[in-house]
CSV table of C-alpha atoms and ligand atoms in Angstrom, one decimal:
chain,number,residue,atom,x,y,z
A,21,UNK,CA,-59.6,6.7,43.3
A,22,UNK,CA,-62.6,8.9,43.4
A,23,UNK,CA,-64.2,9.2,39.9
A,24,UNK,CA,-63.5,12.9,39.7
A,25,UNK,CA,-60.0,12.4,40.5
A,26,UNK,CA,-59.9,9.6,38.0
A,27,UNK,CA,-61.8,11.6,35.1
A,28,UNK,CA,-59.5,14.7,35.7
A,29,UNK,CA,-56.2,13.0,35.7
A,30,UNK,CA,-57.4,12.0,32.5
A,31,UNK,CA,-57.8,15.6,31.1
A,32,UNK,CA,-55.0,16.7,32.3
A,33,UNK,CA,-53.1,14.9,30.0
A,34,UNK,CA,-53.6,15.2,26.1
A,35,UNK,CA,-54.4,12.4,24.1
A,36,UNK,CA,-56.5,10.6,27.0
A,37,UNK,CA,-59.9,10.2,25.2
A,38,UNK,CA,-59.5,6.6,25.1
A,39,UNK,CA,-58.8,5.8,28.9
A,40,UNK,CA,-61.5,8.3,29.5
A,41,UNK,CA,-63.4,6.4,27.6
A,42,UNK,CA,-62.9,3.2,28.5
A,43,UNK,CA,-62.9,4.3,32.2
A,44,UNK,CA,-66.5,6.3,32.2
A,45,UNK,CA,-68.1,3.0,30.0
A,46,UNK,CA,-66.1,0.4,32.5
A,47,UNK,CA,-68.3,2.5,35.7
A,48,UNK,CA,-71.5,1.8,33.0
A,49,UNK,CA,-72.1,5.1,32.3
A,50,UNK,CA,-72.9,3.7,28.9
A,51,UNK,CA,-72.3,4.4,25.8
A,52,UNK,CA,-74.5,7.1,24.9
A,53,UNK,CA,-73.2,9.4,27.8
A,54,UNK,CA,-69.9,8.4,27.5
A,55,UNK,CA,-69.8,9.6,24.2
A,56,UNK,CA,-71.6,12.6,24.2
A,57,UNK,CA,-69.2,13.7,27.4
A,58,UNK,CA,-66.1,12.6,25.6
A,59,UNK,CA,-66.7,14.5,22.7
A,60,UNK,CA,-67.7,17.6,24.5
A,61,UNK,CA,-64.3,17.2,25.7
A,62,UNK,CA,-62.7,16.5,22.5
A,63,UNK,CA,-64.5,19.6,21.3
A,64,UNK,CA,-62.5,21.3,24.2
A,65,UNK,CA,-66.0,22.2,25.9
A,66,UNK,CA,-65.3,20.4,29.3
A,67,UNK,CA,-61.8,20.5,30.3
A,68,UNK,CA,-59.9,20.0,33.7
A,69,UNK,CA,-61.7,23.4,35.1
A,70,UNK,CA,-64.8,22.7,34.4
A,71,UNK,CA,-65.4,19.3,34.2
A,72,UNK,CA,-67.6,19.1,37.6
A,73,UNK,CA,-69.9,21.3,36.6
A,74,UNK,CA,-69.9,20.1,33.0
A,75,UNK,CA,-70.8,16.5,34.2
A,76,UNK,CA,-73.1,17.7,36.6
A,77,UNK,CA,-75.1,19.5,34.2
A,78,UNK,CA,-75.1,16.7,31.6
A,79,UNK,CA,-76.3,14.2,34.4
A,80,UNK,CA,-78.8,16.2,35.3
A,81,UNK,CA,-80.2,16.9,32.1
A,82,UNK,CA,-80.7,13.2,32.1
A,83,UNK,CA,-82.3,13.0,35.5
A,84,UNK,CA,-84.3,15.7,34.5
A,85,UNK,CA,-85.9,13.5,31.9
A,86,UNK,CA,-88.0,11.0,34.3
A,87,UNK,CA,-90.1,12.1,37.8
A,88,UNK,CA,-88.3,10.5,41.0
A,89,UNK,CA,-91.0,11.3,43.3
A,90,UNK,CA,-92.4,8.6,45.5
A,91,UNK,CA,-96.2,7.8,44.2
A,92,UNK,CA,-98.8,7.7,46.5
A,93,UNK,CA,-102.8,6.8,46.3
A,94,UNK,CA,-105.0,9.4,46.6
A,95,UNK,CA,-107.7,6.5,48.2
A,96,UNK,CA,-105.7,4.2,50.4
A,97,UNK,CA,-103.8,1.4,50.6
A,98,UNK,CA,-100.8,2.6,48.7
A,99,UNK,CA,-99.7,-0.7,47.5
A,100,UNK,CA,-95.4,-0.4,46.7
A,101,UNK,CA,-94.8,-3.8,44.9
A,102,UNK,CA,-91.2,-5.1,44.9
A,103,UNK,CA,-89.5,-7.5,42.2
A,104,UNK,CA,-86.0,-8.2,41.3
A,105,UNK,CA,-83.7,-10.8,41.2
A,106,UNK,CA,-82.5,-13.3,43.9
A,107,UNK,CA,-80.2,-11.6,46.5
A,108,UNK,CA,-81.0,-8.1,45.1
A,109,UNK,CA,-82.2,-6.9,48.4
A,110,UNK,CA,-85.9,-6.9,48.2
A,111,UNK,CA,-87.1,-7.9,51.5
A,112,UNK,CA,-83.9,-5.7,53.2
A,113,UNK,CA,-85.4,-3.0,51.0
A,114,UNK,CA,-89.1,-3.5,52.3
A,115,UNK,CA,-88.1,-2.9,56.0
A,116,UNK,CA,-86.1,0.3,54.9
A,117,UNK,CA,-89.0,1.3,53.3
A,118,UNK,CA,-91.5,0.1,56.0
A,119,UNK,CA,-89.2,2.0,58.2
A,120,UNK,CA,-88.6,5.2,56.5
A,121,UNK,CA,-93.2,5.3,56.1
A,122,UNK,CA,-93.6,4.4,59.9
A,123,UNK,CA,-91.2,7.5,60.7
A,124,UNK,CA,-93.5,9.2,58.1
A,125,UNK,CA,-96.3,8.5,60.5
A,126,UNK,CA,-97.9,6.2,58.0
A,127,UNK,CA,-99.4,3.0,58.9
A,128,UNK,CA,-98.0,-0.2,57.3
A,129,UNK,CA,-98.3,-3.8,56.4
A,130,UNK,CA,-96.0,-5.6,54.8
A,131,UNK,CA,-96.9,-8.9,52.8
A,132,UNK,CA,-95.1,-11.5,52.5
A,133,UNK,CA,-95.3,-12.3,48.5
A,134,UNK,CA,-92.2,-14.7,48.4
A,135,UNK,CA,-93.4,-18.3,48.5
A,136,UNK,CA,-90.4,-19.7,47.1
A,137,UNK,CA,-87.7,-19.6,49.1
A,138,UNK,CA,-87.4,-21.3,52.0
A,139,UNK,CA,-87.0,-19.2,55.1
A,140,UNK,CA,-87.8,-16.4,53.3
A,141,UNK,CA,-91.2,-15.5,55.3
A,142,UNK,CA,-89.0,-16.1,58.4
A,143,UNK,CA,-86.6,-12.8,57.5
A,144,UNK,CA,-89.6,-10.8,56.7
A,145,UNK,CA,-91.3,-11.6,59.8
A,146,UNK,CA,-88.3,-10.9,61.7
A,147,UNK,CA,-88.0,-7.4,60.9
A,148,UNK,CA,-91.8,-6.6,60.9
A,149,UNK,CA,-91.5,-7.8,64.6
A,150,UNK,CA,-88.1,-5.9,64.9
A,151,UNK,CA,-90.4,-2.8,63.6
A,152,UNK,CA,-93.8,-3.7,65.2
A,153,UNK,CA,-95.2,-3.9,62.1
A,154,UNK,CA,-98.0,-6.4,61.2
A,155,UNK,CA,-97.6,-8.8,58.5
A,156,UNK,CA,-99.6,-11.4,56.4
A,157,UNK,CA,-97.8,-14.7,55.1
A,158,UNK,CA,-98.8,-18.2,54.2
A,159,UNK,CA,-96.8,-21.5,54.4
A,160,UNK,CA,-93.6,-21.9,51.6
A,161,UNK,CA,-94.8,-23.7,48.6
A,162,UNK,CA,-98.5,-21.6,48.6
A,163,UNK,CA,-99.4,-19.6,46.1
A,164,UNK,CA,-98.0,-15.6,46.0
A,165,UNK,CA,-100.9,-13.7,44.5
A,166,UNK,CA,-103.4,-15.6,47.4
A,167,UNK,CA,-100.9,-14.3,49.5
A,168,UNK,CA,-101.2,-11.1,48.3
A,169,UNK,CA,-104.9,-11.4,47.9
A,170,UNK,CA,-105.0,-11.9,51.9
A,171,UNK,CA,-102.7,-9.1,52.7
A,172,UNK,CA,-104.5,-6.7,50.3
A,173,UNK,CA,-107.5,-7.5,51.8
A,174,UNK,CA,-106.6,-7.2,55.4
A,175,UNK,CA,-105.0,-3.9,54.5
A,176,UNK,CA,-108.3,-2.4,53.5
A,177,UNK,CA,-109.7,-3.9,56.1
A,178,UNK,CA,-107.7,-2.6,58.9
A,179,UNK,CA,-107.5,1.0,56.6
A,180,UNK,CA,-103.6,0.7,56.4
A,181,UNK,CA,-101.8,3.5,54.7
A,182,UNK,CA,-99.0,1.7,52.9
A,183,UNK,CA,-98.9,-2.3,51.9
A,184,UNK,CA,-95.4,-3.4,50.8
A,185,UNK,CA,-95.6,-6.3,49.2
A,186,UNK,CA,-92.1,-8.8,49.2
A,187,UNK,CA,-91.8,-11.4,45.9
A,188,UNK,CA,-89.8,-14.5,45.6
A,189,UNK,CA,-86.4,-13.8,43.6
A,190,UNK,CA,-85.9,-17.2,41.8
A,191,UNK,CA,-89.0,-19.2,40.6
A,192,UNK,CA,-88.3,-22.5,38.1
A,193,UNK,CA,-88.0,-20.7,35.2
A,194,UNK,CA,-88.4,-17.5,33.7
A,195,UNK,CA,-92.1,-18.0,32.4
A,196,UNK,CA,-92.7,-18.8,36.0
A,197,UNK,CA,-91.3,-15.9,37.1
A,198,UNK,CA,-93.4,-13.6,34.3
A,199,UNK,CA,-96.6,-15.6,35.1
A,200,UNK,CA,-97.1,-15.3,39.0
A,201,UNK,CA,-96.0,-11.4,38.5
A,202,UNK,CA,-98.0,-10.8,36.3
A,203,UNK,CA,-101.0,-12.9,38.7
A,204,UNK,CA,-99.6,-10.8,41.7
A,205,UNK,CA,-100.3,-7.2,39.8
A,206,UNK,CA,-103.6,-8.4,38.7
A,207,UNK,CA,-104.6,-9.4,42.1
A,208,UNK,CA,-103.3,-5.5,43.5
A,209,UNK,CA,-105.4,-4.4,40.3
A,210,UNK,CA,-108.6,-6.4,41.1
A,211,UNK,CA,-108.6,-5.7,44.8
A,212,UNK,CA,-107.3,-1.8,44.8
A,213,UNK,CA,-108.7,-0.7,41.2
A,214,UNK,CA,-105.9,0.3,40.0
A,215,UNK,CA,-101.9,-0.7,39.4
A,216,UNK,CA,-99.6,-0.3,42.3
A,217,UNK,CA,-99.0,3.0,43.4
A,218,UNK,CA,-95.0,2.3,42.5
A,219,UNK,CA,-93.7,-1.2,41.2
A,220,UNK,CA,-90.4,-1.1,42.3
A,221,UNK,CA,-87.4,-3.1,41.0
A,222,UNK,CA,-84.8,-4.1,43.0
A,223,UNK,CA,-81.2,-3.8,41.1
A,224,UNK,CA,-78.1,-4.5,42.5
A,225,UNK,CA,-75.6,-1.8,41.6
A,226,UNK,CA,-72.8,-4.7,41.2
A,227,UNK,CA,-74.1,-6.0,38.2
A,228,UNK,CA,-73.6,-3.1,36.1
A,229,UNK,CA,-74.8,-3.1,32.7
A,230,UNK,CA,-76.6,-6.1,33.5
A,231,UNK,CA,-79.2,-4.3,35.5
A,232,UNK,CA,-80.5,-3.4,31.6
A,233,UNK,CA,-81.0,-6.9,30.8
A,234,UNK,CA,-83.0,-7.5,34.1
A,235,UNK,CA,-85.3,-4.1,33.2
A,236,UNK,CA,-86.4,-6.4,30.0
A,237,UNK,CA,-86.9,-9.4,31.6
A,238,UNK,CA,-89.6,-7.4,34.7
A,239,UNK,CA,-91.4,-5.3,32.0
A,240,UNK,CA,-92.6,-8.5,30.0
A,241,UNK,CA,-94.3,-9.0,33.3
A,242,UNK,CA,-95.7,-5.6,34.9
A,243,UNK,CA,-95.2,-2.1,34.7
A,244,UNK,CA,-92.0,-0.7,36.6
A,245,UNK,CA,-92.4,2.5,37.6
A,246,UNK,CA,-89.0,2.7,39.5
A,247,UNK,CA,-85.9,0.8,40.5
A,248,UNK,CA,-84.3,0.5,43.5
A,249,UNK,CA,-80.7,0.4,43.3
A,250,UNK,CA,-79.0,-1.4,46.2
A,251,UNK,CA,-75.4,-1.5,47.4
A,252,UNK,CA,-74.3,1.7,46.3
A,253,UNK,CA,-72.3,1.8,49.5
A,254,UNK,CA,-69.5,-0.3,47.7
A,255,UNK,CA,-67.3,0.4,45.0
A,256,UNK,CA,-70.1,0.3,42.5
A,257,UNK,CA,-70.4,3.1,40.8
A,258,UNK,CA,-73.8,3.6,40.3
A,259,UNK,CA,-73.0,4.7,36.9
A,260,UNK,CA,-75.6,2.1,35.9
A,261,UNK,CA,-78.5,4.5,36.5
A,262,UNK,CA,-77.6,6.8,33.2
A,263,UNK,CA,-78.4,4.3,30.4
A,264,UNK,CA,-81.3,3.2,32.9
A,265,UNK,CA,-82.8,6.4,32.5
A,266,UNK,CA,-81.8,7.2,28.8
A,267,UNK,CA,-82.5,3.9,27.3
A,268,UNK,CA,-85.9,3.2,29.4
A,269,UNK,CA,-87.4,6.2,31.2
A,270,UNK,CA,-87.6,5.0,34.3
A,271,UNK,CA,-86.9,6.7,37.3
A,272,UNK,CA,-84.3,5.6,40.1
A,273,UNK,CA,-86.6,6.1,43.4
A,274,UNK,CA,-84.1,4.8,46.0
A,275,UNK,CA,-80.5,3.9,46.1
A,276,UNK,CA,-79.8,1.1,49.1
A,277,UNK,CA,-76.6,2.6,51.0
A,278,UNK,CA,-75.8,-0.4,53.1
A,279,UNK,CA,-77.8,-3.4,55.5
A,280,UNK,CA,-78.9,-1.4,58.1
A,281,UNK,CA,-82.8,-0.3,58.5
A,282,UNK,CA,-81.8,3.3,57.9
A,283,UNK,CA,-79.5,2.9,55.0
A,284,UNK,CA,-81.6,3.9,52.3
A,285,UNK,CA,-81.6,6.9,50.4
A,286,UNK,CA,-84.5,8.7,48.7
A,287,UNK,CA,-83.0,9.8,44.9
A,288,UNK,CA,-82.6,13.0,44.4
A,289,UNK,CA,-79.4,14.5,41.8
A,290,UNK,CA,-77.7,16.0,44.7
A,291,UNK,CA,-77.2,12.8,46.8
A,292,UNK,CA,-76.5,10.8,43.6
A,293,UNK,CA,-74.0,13.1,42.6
A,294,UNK,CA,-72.2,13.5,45.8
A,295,UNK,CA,-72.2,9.7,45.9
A,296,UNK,CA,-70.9,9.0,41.9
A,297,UNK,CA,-68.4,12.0,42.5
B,318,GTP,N1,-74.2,-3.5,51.5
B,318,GTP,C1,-75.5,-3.6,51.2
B,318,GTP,N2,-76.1,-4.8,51.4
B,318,GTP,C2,-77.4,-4.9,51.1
B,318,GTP,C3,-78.1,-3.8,50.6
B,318,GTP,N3,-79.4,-4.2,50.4
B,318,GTP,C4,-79.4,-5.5,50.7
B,318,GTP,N4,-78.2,-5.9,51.1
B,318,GTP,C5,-77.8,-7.3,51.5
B,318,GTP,O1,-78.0,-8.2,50.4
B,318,GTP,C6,-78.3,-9.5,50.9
B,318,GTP,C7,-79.6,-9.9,50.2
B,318,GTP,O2,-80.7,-9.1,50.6
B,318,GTP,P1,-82.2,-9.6,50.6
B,318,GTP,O3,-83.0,-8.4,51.0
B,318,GTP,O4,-82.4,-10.8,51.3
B,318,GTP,O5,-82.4,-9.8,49.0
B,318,GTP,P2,-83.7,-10.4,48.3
B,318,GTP,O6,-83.7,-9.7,47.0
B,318,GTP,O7,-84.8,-10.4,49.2
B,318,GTP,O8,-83.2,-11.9,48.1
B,318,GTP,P3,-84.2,-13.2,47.8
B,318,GTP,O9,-85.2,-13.2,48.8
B,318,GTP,O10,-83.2,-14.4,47.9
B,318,GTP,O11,-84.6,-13.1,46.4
B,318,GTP,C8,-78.5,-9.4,52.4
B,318,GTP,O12,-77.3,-9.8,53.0
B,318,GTP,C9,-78.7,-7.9,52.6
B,318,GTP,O13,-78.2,-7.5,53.9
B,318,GTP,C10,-77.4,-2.5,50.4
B,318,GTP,O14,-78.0,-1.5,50.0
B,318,GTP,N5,-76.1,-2.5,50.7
B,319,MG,MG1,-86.2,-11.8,49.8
């Protein structure tokens, strides 16, 4: 059932605040929201009638709070850095995004950061082909901020618009992980002059209020200016990107809408809301 459906069953009957409840923290709304919108119905504020445009408005108040715009350098390359668990959809994500900038009529490279995992070069390399797009790599096992030294360097070089820069998912252990990010932001920093234009991480909308826990474990390393959240095209739903928002201030600047090159949504309230609703 459609999560307006679901909500307003609930308020038609009295004495539902507790399945609402449940229901609205089960889709990870969270806790603060969930509260706040439960007692506003309580309070006989939102009822049956008005409950669309009630949760509109309280979701975009929250939206409201962070800027979802896509960042750009004023002095080329834009560098869009991407990190996020294994599986999350990172390197899927970089071709949407390399896609969605060619279309822009921006030049790209795309780098391939991820060192790790074995084959991994290989998918990148197949959709830069698939999108004519060039692309700097190095053998598995090398080291990811040389990588990204390379393809930083070639970028400027060549006076590419946009580098998109892929990172492994699952290093030995998470000290690992913090370390070579870390070494991978400096490198962007020491090469560009400045921090990425957007350090995106990649969430995938399945793992619900887990996605908070990953936000702490990627900050330790760099500074996330956005996430990415992927596989919104199932039955997840996407509720995750309230507390997101509320609890860390950081904008959701994508939403992944399935494993095709086009299925990839810049956020904006209205195509979140027609999604959640
Ligand atoms: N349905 C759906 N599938 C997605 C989406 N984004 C990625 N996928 C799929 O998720 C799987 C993992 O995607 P990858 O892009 O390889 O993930 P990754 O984060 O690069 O993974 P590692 O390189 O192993 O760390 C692939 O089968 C993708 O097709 C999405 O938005 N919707
Ligand atoms: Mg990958």
């Amino acid at each position: 059932m459609k999560l307006l459906e679901k909500i307003r069953s609930f308020l038609t009957r009295e004495g539902k605040f507790e399945d609402m409840e449940e229901f609205l923290l089960s889709n990870n709304f969270g806790i603060e929201f969930t509260e706040s919108l439960v007692k506003e119905v309580k309070e006989r504020k939102i009822n049956a009638g008005n409950f669309k445009e009630a949760f509109a408005r309280k979701v975009k108040d929250i939206i409201q709070q962070v800027d979802s715009s896509l960042h750009f350098s004023d002095i080329p390359p834009t560098v869009y850095l991407l990190i996020g668990s294994n599986g999350s959809g990172k390197t899927t994500t970089i071709a949407k995004i390399a896609n969605l900038m060619k279309n822009k009529g921006k030049t790209v490279l795309i780098v391939a950061g991820d060192t790790f995992r074995s084959g991994a070069a290989e998918q990148l390399i197949e959709w830069a082909n698939s999108l004519d797009l060039p692309i700097v790599k190095q053998k598995q096992g090398g080291d990811p901020a040389s990588v990204v030294y390379d393809g930083i360097d070639s970028g400027i070089s060549k006076k590419i618009d946009v580098i998109l820069v892929d990172t492994a998912g699952r290093v030995e252990t998470k000290k690992t992980l913090i370390e070579e990010l870390k070494k991978v932001e400096s490198v962007i920093v020491k090469k560009t002059e400045k921090l990425p234009a957007e350090t995106l991480l990649v969430l995938d909308a399945y793992t619900g209020q887990s996605a908070l826990s990953q936000i702490e474990i990627y900050k330790e390393a760099v500074s996330i200016t956005g996430i990415v959240l992927t596989k919104f095209d199932g039955s997840s739903s996407g509720g995750v990107v309230i507390p997101i928002i509320e609890k860390y201030k950081i904008p959701v600047k994508f939403l992944g809408t399935g494993e095709s090159i086009e299925d990839l949504n810049v956020f904006s309230f209205d195509s979140y809301l027609n999604k959640i609703l």
